[in-house]
């Protein structure tokens, strides 16, 4: 266990549904990240929060909406997704958003959009 | 723009062999390089982190080397075991990236009993 948990582990949703992914870290970290991992492609950084402030949004479509209510919790709200959004969504945390800070990953949520 | 490449995409070797996984990057201006392991259905586990000023790091049967000038890193696994079967990813933090990790696509390793 890395100290980062994600729920649900698996999610199947239709294109008109609204759902949310949850991430929680028990490490006392101040930075949290959302990544997308598609088959046979490098991980794509989606969003970064540092001390509850969003510091990066890597041109992610607005159908993905992050929320960071406190340093321990991170959500990814999903609505009107497309089939190509099917992927493994990974959450990570680190002490803060500084160079050399090791990131700790959760187990991921396997999302399938039908 | 920094790019990270891992070759081969998949590798299968008999148990007990020593093996080397390769990672190359196009821009030598990096803060550090990290190797991760990913098991099916699970997240990533950090294995080794090499700072730009270092040449190698060791942890148990794992040894990672870094040659910034040639844009290469290797992960050496000694006396491989079936439990080493996983996908291995490398990632670099470029100096102009706002500390963002740039990832390779990974090498899927299978150790045959």
Short mmCIF file of C-alpha atoms in Angstrom, two decimals:
data_model
loop_
_atom_site.label_atom_id
_atom_site.label_comp_id
_atom_site.label_asym_id
_atom_site.label_seq_id
_atom_site.Cartn_x
_atom_site.Cartn_y
_atom_site.Cartn_z
CA UNK A 1 0.00 0.00 0.00
CA UNK A 2 1.31 3.43 -0.95
CA UNK A 3 -0.98 5.50 1.28
CA UNK A 4 -3.04 6.71 -1.68
CA UNK A 5 -6.49 5.22 -2.21
CA UNK A 6 -8.86 5.60 -5.12
CA UNK A 7 -12.54 4.77 -5.48
CA UNK A 8 -14.17 3.26 -7.34
CA UNK A 9 -11.63 0.82 -8.75
CA UNK A 10 -13.80 0.14 -11.79
CA UNK A 11 -16.47 2.31 -13.40
CA UNK A 12 -18.65 1.79 -16.45
CA UNK A 13 -20.68 4.78 -17.55
CA UNK A 14 -22.72 5.92 -20.49
CA UNK A 15 -21.92 9.06 -22.40
CA UNK A 16 -24.76 10.98 -20.77
CA UNK A 17 -23.94 10.02 -17.18
CA UNK A 18 -22.32 12.10 -14.49
CA UNK A 19 -19.92 10.41 -12.11
CA UNK A 20 -17.00 11.30 -9.85
CA UNK A 21 -13.69 9.67 -9.08
CA UNK A 22 -12.27 10.05 -5.59
CA UNK A 23 -8.69 10.04 -4.38
CA UNK A 24 -7.50 10.23 -0.79
CA UNK A 25 -3.96 10.32 0.54
CA UNK A 26 -2.90 9.59 4.11
CA UNK A 27 0.70 10.79 3.75
CA UNK A 28 0.40 14.41 4.80
CA UNK A 29 1.32 15.56 1.30
CA UNK A 30 0.44 18.93 -0.17
CA UNK A 31 0.45 18.19 -3.90
CA UNK A 32 -1.96 15.91 -5.73
CA UNK A 33 -2.17 14.88 -9.37
CA UNK A 34 -4.56 13.29 -11.86
CA UNK A 35 -3.06 11.22 -14.68
CA UNK A 36 -4.67 9.40 -17.61
CA UNK A 37 -3.13 6.14 -18.79
CA UNK A 38 -4.33 4.79 -22.13
CA UNK A 39 -3.24 1.48 -23.57
CA UNK A 40 0.34 1.51 -24.86
CA UNK A 41 0.69 5.27 -24.45
CA UNK A 42 2.74 7.25 -21.93
CA UNK A 43 1.00 8.62 -18.89
CA UNK A 44 -0.64 11.98 -19.50
CA UNK A 45 -0.69 14.54 -16.70
CA UNK A 46 -4.14 16.10 -16.47
CA UNK A 47 -4.26 18.32 -13.39
CA UNK A 48 -2.01 19.36 -10.52
CA UNK A 49 -3.00 20.83 -7.18
CA UNK A 50 -0.42 22.31 -4.83
CA UNK A 51 -1.63 23.40 -1.39
CA UNK A 52 -5.23 23.10 -2.67
CA UNK A 53 -4.58 25.47 -5.57
CA UNK A 54 -4.78 24.19 -9.14
CA UNK A 55 -1.41 24.90 -10.70
CA UNK A 56 -1.69 23.03 -13.98
CA UNK A 57 -4.37 22.05 -16.44
CA UNK A 58 -2.80 20.33 -19.41
CA UNK A 59 -5.42 21.28 -22.01
CA UNK A 60 -7.90 18.83 -20.58
CA UNK A 61 -11.44 18.97 -22.06
CA UNK A 62 -14.03 20.64 -19.85
CA UNK A 63 -15.97 17.38 -19.52
CA UNK A 64 -13.31 16.59 -16.85
CA UNK A 65 -13.62 18.84 -13.81
CA UNK A 66 -11.24 18.49 -10.84
CA UNK A 67 -11.95 19.49 -7.27
CA UNK A 68 -9.57 19.64 -4.31
CA UNK A 69 -11.47 20.53 -1.13
CA UNK A 70 -8.43 19.93 1.11
CA UNK A 71 -4.89 18.61 0.85
CA UNK A 72 -5.97 15.02 1.49
CA UNK A 73 -8.77 14.69 -1.05
CA UNK A 74 -8.99 15.06 -4.79
CA UNK A 75 -11.97 14.47 -7.03
CA UNK A 76 -12.42 14.21 -10.77
CA UNK A 77 -15.97 14.96 -11.87
CA UNK A 78 -16.99 13.42 -15.17
CA UNK A 79 -19.85 14.35 -17.49
CA UNK A 80 -20.79 13.68 -21.11
CA UNK A 81 -17.67 11.62 -21.70
CA UNK A 82 -16.66 10.06 -25.00
CA UNK A 83 -15.62 6.43 -25.64
CA UNK A 84 -12.03 7.59 -26.19
CA UNK A 85 -11.99 8.73 -22.56
CA UNK A 86 -11.93 5.07 -21.51
CA UNK A 87 -8.63 4.61 -19.68
CA UNK A 88 -7.00 4.04 -16.31
CA UNK A 89 -7.12 7.21 -14.23
CA UNK A 90 -4.35 7.45 -11.68
CA UNK A 91 -4.08 9.76 -8.72
CA UNK A 92 -0.74 10.61 -7.14
CA UNK A 93 0.56 12.78 -4.34
CA UNK A 94 3.90 14.25 -3.31
CA UNK A 95 5.22 16.34 -0.46
CA UNK A 96 4.78 19.42 -2.61
CA UNK A 97 5.18 20.54 -6.21
CA UNK A 98 8.94 20.78 -6.21
CA UNK A 99 11.66 19.12 -8.16
CA UNK A 100 12.84 15.79 -6.94
CA UNK A 101 9.74 15.12 -4.90
CA UNK A 102 8.81 11.49 -5.22
CA UNK A 103 5.24 10.84 -6.29
CA UNK A 104 3.14 8.12 -4.69
CA UNK A 105 0.43 6.58 -6.81
CA UNK A 106 -2.96 5.11 -6.06
CA UNK A 107 -4.19 1.88 -7.69
CA UNK A 108 -6.22 3.74 -10.30
CA UNK A 109 -9.80 3.71 -11.52
CA UNK A 110 -10.45 1.70 -14.67
CA UNK A 111 -13.04 3.75 -16.57
CA UNK A 112 -15.06 2.39 -19.47
CA UNK A 113 -17.33 4.75 -21.39
CA UNK A 114 -20.03 3.01 -23.42
CA UNK B 1 10.33 19.05 -26.44
CA UNK B 2 11.47 16.23 -24.19
CA UNK B 3 10.59 12.72 -25.31
CA UNK B 4 11.19 9.49 -23.44
CA UNK B 5 11.50 6.16 -25.22
CA UNK B 6 11.63 2.66 -23.79
CA UNK B 7 12.76 -0.22 -25.93
CA UNK B 8 11.72 -3.00 -26.13
CA UNK B 9 8.02 -2.64 -25.45
CA UNK B 10 7.94 -6.20 -24.14
CA UNK B 11 10.55 -8.67 -22.93
CA UNK B 12 10.30 -12.30 -21.83
CA UNK B 13 13.22 -14.08 -20.13
CA UNK B 14 13.73 -17.27 -18.10
CA UNK B 15 13.88 -17.05 -14.34
CA UNK B 16 17.32 -16.47 -12.89
CA UNK B 17 18.70 -14.38 -15.73
CA UNK B 18 20.15 -10.93 -15.27
CA UNK B 19 18.51 -8.39 -17.53
CA UNK B 20 18.66 -4.76 -18.56
CA UNK B 21 15.81 -2.41 -19.39
CA UNK B 22 16.54 0.69 -21.42
CA UNK B 23 15.26 4.23 -21.28
CA UNK B 24 16.36 7.10 -23.51
CA UNK B 25 15.48 10.78 -23.43
CA UNK B 26 16.08 13.51 -25.97
CA UNK B 27 17.10 16.46 -23.78
CA UNK B 28 19.84 16.05 -21.20
CA UNK B 29 18.66 19.05 -19.14
CA UNK B 30 16.82 17.15 -16.46
CA UNK B 31 16.40 17.40 -12.70
CA UNK B 32 16.07 13.66 -12.17
CA UNK B 33 14.98 10.36 -13.65
CA UNK B 34 12.76 7.81 -11.97
CA UNK B 35 11.96 4.15 -12.55
CA UNK B 36 8.53 2.83 -11.62
CA UNK B 37 6.91 -0.57 -11.58
CA UNK B 38 3.26 -1.17 -12.46
CA UNK B 39 1.48 -4.45 -11.77
CA UNK B 40 -1.72 -5.33 -13.66
CA UNK B 41 -4.72 -3.55 -12.21
CA UNK B 42 -2.57 -1.59 -9.79
CA UNK B 43 -0.96 1.81 -9.59
CA UNK B 44 2.69 2.68 -9.92
CA UNK B 45 5.36 1.96 -7.35
CA UNK B 46 8.50 4.07 -7.34
CA UNK B 47 11.62 1.89 -7.55
CA UNK B 48 14.56 4.25 -7.88
CA UNK B 49 15.10 7.98 -8.30
CA UNK B 50 18.39 9.28 -9.70
CA UNK B 51 19.20 12.96 -9.33
CA UNK B 52 20.90 14.64 -12.27
CA UNK B 53 24.17 14.81 -10.33
CA UNK B 54 24.20 11.07 -9.67
CA UNK B 55 25.37 8.22 -11.87
CA UNK B 56 23.48 5.35 -10.31
CA UNK B 57 21.21 4.15 -7.55
CA UNK B 58 20.83 0.66 -6.08
CA UNK B 59 18.04 -1.05 -4.21
CA UNK B 60 18.36 -4.76 -3.55
CA UNK B 61 18.59 -6.60 -6.87
CA UNK B 62 17.91 -3.40 -8.81
CA UNK B 63 20.50 -1.00 -10.11
CA UNK B 64 19.66 2.07 -12.17
CA UNK B 65 22.27 4.07 -14.04
CA UNK B 66 22.08 7.50 -15.59
CA UNK B 67 24.20 8.92 -18.41
CA UNK B 68 22.84 12.41 -18.99
CA UNK B 69 25.21 13.28 -21.81
CA UNK B 70 23.99 10.41 -23.94
CA UNK B 71 20.39 10.67 -22.74
CA UNK B 72 20.25 7.13 -21.43
CA UNK B 73 19.30 5.22 -18.34
CA UNK B 74 19.31 1.51 -17.69
CA UNK B 75 17.57 -0.57 -15.05
CA UNK B 76 19.52 -3.71 -14.24
CA UNK B 77 17.67 -6.56 -12.55
CA UNK B 78 19.84 -9.30 -11.11
CA UNK B 79 18.75 -12.92 -10.71
CA UNK B 80 15.26 -12.29 -12.05
CA UNK B 81 12.25 -13.92 -10.38
CA UNK B 82 8.66 -14.52 -11.56
CA UNK B 83 7.57 -11.85 -9.07
CA UNK B 84 9.52 -9.30 -11.10
CA UNK B 85 6.98 -9.65 -13.90
CA UNK B 86 5.40 -6.24 -14.37
CA UNK B 87 5.53 -3.17 -16.59
CA UNK B 88 8.49 -0.93 -15.89
CA UNK B 89 8.21 2.78 -16.64
CA UNK B 90 10.82 5.49 -16.63
CA UNK B 91 10.11 9.19 -16.33
CA UNK B 92 12.24 12.33 -16.34
CA UNK B 93 11.68 15.79 -14.89
CA UNK B 94 13.01 18.25 -17.50
CA UNK B 95 14.40 21.53 -16.28
CA UNK B 96 11.94 23.56 -18.32
CA UNK B 97 8.86 21.55 -17.41
CA UNK B 98 7.62 23.16 -14.21
CA UNK B 99 8.59 19.88 -12.53
CA UNK B 100 6.27 17.82 -14.72
CA UNK B 101 7.20 14.17 -15.22
CA UNK B 102 7.62 13.10 -18.85
CA UNK B 103 6.93 9.41 -19.22
CA UNK B 104 8.02 6.56 -21.41
CA UNK B 105 5.42 4.05 -22.58
CA UNK B 106 6.95 1.27 -20.53
CA UNK B 107 8.50 -2.17 -21.00
CA UNK B 108 6.33 -5.15 -20.14
CA UNK B 109 8.56 -7.76 -18.52
CA UNK B 110 7.62 -11.42 -18.18
CA UNK B 111 9.84 -13.75 -16.17
CA UNK B 112 9.16 -17.37 -17.07
CA UNK B 113 9.47 -19.93 -14.24
#
